[in-house]
Coordinates of C-alpha atoms and ligand atoms in Angstrom, one line a residue:
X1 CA -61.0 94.1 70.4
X2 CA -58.8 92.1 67.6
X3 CA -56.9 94.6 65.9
X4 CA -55.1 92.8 62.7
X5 CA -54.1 95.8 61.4
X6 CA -50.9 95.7 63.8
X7 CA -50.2 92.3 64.9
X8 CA -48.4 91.1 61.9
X9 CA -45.9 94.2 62.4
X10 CA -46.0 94.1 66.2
X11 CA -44.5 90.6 65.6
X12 CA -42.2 91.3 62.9
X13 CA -40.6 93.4 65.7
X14 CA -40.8 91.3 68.8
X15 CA -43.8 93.0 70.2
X16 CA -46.1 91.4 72.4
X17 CA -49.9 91.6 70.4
X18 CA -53.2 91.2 71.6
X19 CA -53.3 87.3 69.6
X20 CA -50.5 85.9 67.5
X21 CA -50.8 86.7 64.4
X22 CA -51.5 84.1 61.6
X23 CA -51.5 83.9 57.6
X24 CA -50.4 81.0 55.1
X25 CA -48.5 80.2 52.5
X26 CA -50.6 79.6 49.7
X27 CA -53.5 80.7 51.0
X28 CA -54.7 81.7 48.1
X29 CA -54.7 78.7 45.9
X30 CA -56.3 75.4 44.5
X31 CA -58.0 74.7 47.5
X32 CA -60.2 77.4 48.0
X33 CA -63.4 77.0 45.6
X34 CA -63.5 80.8 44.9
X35 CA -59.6 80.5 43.6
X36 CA -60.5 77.7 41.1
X37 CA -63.9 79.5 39.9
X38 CA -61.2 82.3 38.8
X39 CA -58.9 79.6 37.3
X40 CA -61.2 78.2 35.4
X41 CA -61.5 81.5 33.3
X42 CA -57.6 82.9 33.4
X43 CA -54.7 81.1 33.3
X44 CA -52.2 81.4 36.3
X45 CA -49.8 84.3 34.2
X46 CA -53.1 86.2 33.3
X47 CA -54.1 86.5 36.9
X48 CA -51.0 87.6 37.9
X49 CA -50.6 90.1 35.4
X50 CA -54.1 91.5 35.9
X51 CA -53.9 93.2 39.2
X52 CA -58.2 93.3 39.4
X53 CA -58.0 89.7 39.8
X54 CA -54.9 89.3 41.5
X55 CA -55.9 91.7 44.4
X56 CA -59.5 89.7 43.9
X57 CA -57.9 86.6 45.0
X58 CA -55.9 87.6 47.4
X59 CA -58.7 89.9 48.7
X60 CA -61.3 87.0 49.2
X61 CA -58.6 84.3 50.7
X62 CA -57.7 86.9 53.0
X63 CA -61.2 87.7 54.4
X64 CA -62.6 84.0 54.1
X65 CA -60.0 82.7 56.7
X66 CA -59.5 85.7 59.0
X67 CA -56.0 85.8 58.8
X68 CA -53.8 88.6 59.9
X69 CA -52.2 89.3 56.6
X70 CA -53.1 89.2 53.1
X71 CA -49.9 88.0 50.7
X72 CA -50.3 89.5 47.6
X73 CA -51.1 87.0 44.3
X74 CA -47.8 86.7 42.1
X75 CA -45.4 84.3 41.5
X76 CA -42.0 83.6 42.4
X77 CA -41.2 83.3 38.8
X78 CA -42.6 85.6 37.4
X79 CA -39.0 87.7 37.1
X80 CA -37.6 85.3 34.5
X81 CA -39.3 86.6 31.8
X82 CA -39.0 90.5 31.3
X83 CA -35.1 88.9 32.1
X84 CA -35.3 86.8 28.7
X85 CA -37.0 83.4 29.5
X86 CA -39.7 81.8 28.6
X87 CA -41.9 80.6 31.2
X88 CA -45.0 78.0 31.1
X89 CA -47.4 76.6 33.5
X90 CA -48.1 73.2 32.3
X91 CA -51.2 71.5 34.0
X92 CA -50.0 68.8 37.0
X93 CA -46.0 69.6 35.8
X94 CA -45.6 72.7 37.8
X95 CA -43.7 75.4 35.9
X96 CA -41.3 75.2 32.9
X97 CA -38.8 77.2 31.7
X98 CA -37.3 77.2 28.0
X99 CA -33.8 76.9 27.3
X100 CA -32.5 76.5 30.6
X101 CA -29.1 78.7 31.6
X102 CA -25.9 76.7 31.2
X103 CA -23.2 78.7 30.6
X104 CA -21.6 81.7 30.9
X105 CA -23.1 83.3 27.3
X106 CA -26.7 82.4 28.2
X107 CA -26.0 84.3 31.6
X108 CA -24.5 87.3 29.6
X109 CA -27.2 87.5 27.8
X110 CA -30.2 87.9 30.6
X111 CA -31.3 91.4 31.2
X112 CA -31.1 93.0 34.2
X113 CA -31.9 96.4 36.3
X114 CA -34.9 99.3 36.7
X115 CA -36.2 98.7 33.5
X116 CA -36.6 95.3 33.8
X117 CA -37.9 95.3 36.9
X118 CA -40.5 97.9 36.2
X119 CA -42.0 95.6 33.5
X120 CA -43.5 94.0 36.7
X121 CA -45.4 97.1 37.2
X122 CA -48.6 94.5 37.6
X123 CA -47.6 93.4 41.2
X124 CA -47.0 96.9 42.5
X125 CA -50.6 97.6 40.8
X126 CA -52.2 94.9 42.5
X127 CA -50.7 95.4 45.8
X128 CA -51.6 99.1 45.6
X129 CA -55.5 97.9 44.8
X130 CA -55.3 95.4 48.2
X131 CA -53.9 98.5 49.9
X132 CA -56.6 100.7 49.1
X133 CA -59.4 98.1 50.2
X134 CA -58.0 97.5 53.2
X135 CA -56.7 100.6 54.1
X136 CA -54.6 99.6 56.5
X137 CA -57.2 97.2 58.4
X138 CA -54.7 94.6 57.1
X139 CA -51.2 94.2 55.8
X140 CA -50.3 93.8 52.4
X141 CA -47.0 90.9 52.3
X142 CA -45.5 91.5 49.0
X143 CA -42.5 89.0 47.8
X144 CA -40.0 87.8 45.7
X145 CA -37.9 84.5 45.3
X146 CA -34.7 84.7 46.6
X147 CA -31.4 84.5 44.3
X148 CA -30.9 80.9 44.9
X149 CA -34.4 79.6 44.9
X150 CA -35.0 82.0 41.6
X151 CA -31.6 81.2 40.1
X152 CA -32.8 77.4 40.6
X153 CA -35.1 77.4 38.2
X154 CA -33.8 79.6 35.7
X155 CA -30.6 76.7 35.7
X156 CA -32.9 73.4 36.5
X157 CA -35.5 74.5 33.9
X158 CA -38.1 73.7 36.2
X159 CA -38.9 71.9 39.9
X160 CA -35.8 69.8 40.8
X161 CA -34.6 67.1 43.1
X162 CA -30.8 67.1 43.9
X163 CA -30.4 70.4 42.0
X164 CA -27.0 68.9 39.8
X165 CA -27.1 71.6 37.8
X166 CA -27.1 74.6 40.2
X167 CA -24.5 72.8 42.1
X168 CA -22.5 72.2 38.9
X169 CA -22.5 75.9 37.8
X170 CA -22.2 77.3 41.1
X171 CA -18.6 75.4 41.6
X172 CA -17.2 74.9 38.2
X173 CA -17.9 78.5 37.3
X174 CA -17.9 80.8 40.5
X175 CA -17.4 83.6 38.3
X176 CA -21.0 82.9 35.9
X177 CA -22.6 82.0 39.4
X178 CA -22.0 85.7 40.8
X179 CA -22.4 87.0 37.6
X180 CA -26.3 85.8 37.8
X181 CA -26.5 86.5 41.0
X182 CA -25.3 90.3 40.1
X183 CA -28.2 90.0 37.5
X184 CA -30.6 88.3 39.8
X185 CA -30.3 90.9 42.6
X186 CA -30.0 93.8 40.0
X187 CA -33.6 93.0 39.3
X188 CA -35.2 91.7 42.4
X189 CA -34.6 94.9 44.3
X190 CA -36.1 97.5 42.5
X191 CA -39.0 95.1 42.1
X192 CA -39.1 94.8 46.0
X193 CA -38.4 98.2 46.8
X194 CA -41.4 98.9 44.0
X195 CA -43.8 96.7 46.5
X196 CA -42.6 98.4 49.4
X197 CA -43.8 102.0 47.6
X198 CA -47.2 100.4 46.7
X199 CA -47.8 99.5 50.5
X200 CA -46.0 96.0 51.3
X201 CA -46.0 96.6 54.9
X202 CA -43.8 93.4 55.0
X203 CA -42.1 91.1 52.4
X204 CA -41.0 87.5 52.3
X205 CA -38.3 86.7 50.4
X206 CA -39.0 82.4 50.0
X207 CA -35.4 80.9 49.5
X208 CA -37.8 78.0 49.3
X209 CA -34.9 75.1 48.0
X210 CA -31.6 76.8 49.8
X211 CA -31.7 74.2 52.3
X212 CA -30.0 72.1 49.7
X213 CA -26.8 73.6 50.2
X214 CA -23.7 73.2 53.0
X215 CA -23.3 75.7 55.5
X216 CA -20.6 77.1 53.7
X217 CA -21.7 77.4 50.2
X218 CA -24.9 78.9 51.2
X219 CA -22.4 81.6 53.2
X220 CA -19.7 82.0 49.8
X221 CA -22.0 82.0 47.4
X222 CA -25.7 82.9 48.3
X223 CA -25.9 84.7 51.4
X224 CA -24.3 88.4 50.0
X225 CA -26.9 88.7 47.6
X226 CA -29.7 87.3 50.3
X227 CA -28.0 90.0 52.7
X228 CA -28.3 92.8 50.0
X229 CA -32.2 92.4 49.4
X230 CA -32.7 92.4 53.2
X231 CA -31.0 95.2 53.8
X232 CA -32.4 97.1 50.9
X233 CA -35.9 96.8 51.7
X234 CA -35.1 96.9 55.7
X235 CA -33.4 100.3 55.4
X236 CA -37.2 101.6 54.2
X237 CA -38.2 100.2 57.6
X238 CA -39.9 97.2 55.9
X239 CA -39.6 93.9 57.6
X240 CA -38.0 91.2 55.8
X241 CA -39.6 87.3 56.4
X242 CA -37.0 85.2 55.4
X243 CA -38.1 81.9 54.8
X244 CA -36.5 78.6 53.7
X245 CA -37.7 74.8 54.0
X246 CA -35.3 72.5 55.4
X247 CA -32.7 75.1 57.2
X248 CA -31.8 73.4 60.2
X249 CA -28.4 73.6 59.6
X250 CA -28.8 76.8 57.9
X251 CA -29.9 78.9 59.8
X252 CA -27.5 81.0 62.4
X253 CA -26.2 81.4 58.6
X254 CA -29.3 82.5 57.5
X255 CA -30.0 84.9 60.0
X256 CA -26.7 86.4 59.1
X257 CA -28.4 88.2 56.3
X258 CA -30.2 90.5 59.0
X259 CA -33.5 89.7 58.1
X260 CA -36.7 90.9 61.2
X261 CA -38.4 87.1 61.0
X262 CA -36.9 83.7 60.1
X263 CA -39.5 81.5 58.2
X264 CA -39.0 77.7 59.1
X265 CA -40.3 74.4 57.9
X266 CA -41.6 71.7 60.3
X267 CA -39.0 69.4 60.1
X268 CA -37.3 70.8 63.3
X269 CA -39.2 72.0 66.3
X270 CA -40.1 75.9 66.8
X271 CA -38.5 76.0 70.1
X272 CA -35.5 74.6 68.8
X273 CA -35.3 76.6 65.2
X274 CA -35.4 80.3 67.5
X275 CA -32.8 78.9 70.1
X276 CA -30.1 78.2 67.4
X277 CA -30.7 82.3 66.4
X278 CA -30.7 83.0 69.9
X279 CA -34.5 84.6 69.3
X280 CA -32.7 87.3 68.0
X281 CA -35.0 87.7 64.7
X282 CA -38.6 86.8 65.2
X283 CA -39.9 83.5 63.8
X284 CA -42.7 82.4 61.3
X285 CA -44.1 78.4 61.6
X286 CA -44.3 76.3 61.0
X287 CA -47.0 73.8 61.2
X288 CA -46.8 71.2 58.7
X289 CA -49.5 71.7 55.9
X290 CA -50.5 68.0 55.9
X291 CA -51.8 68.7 59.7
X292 CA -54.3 70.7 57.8
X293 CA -55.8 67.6 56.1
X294 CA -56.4 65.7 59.9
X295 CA -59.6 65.6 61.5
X296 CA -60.0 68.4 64.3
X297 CA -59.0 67.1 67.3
X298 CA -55.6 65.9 65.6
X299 CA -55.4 69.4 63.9
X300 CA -56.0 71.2 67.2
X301 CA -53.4 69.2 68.7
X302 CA -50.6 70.2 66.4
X303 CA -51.9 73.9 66.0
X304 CA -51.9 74.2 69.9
X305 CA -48.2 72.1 69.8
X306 CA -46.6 74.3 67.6
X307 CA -47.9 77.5 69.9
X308 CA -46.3 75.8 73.1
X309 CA -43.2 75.7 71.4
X310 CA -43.3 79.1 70.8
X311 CA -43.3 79.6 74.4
X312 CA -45.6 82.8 74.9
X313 CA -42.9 84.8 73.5
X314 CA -43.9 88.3 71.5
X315 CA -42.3 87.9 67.9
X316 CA -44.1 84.3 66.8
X317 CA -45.9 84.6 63.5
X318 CA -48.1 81.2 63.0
X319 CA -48.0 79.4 59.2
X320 CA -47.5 76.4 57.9
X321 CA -44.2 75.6 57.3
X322 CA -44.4 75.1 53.4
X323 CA -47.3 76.1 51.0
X324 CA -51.0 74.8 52.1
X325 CA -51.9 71.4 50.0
X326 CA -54.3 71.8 46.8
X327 CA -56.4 68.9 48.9
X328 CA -56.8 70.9 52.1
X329 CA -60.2 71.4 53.2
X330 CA -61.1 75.5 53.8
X331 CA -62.9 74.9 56.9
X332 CA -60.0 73.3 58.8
X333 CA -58.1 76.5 57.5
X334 CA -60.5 78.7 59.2
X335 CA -60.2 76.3 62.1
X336 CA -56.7 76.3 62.6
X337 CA -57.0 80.5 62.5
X338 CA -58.9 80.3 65.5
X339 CA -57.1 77.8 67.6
X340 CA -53.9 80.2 66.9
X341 CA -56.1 83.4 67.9
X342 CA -58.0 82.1 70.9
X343 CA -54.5 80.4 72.2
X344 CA -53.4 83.9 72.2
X345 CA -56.5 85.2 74.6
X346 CA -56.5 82.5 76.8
X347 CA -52.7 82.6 77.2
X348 CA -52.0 86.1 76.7
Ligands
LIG1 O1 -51.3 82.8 48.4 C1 -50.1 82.9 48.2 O2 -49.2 82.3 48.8 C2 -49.6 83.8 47.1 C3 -49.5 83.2 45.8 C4 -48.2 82.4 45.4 C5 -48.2 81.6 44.3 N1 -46.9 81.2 44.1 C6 -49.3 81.4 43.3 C7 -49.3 80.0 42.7 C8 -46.9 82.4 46.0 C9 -46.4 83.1 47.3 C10 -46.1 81.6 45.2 C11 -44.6 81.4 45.4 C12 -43.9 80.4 44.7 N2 -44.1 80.0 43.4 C13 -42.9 79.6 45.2 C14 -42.3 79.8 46.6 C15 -43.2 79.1 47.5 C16 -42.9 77.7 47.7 O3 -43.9 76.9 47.4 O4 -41.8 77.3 48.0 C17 -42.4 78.7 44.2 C18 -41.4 77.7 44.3 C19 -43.2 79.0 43.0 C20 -43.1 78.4 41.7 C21 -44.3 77.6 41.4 N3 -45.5 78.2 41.0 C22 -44.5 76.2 41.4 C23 -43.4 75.2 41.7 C24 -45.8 76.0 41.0 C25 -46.4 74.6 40.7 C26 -46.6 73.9 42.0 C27 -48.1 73.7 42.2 O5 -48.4 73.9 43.4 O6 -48.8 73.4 41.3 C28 -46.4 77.2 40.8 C29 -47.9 77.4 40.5 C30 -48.7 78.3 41.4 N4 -48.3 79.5 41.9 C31 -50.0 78.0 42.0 C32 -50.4 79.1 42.7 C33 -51.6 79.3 43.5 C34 -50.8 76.7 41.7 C35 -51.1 76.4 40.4 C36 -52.3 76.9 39.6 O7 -53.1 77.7 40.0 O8 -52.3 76.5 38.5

């Protein structure tokens, strides 16, 4: 008898489950026909900030693959505004924000705390609506960015590539970097801890661009205010999935900030991501999405790899190890959810 309703937590804890437990990044998104029947009537803000169609969407991904957890519709950027920033969606661009932070004024001049955060009443909304339909048949993941990724593209303006200007502010003025990271945190965790009271039974937190950094910045400078959100939302007895893309080197650094599951890309092996944490945490991957564009017998190959590596140890949650393409088919989706559940019978 599947039961989804627990094997997302039973992981998150290091519990052996009856199949392991699988959801996506993205899952809800360009690909999927029913998300871009939506999109053609709302732009990406107005879905978020209408939690009807937010929990719609993440509702009908959710129950069209047969994953084991339904992550709610937002955005990661979606903070910037009620802080003071002007945020756009531009078609093909990806997102842009206006006037940039630079310097020590524009940082002063952010807003930050319980207030702000509770102008994102929306998510909470729709998380509470995905609650109620599933009633606990399925968990809810709710999120957030986390400081760095967030503070990325409140400095960059937008998507980056070297991330110059992070770098810049972050070691010519230490003092404005934990200043927005004071402001950052001083928002994100009353809006996490407001998901965790609408029913997130788990939340990621995507540091999505940390893996930029050197060991040892990413320890000074970013992992306090990581460590902080973690706790805060951990000390409600809320798993934490922390996830970044290219942590290799990152991550006994990572795991530092105490979160339940480490989230890894696919550019280094499962097997060999949960020995450098000593499988203390659990671990979430981390399939690369482009797998999901290759024929079956290719895609079953790499599905079943990344399983191996995981060794038939309790505490691995399947995904891909970034966000599923726009160009992925649906059905090898729903494919690849199978393979993970049906390794889990025949192995279990
Ligand atoms: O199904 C889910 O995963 C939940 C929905 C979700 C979205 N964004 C909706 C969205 C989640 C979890 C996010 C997180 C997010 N947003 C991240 C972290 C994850 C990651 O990819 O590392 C980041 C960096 C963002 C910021 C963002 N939003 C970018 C860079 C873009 C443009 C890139 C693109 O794919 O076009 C977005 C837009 C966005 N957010 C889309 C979706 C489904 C696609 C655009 C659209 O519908 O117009």
């Amino acid at each position: 008898m599947p039961d989804r309703g627990s094997r997302l937590l039973r992981a998150c804890r290091r519990q052996a489950a009856d199949a392991t437990p699988v959801w996506f990044m993205r899952q809800a998104g360009r690909y999927m026909a029913e998300y871009r029947t939506v999109r053609a009537a709302h732009s990406l803000l107005e879905i978020c900030k209408t939690p009807a169609l937010a929990a719609e969407i993440t509702i009908t991904a959710a129950q069209r693959l047969g994953v084991d957890a339904a992550i709610i519709f937002a955005d990661l950027l979606l903070p910037v505004e009620p802080m003071g920033m002007r945020l756009r969606f531009q078609q093909g661009q990806g997102p842009l924000l206006d006037s940039p932070l630079r310097d020590e004024a524009a940082v002063a001049r952010l807003a930050s705390g319980p207030a702000v955060a509770a102008e994102l009443g929306y998510v909470a909304e729709a998380i509470r609506l995905v609650e109620q339909h599933f009633g606990g048949r399925l968990p809810v993941i709710g999120f957030a960015g986390a400081p760095f990724t967030l503070a990325s593209y409140m400095i960059e303006g937008g998507s980056s590539r070297h991330f110059v200007g992070v770098k810049t502010l972050m070691c010519r003025l230490p003092q404005v970097w934990a200043h927005l990271m004071e402001k950052i945190c001083g928002v994100l965790e009353p809006y996490l801890l407001a998901q965790v009271d609408a029913g997130a039974a788990a939340i990621q937190l995507f540091d999505s661009w940390v893996g930029c950094l050197s060991v040892d910045d990413y320890v000074e400078s970013v992992l306090p205010y990581s460590e902080r959100l973690v706790r805060a939302v951990e000390q409600r007895g809320v798993p934490v999935i922390h996830f970044g893309a290219d942590t290799a080197s990152l991550l006994p650094a990572m795991q530092q900030a105490g979160a339940a599951v480490l989230g890894v890309d696919w550019r280094i092996p499962l097997d060999e991501a949960w020995a450098k944490v000593e499988h203390v945490p659990a671990i979430q991957g981390n399939l690369d999405p482009a797998a999901l564009l290759a024929p079956l017998p290719a895609l079953r190959r790499r599905v079943e790899a990344v399983l191996k590596r995981a060794g038939g140890r309790p505490g691995h949650i399947f995904n891909t190890g970034h966000g599923i393409l726009p160009e992925t088919p649906v059905e090898n989706v729903i494919a690849a959810v199978e393979i993970v559940h049906e390794f889990g019978i025949n192995h279990g």
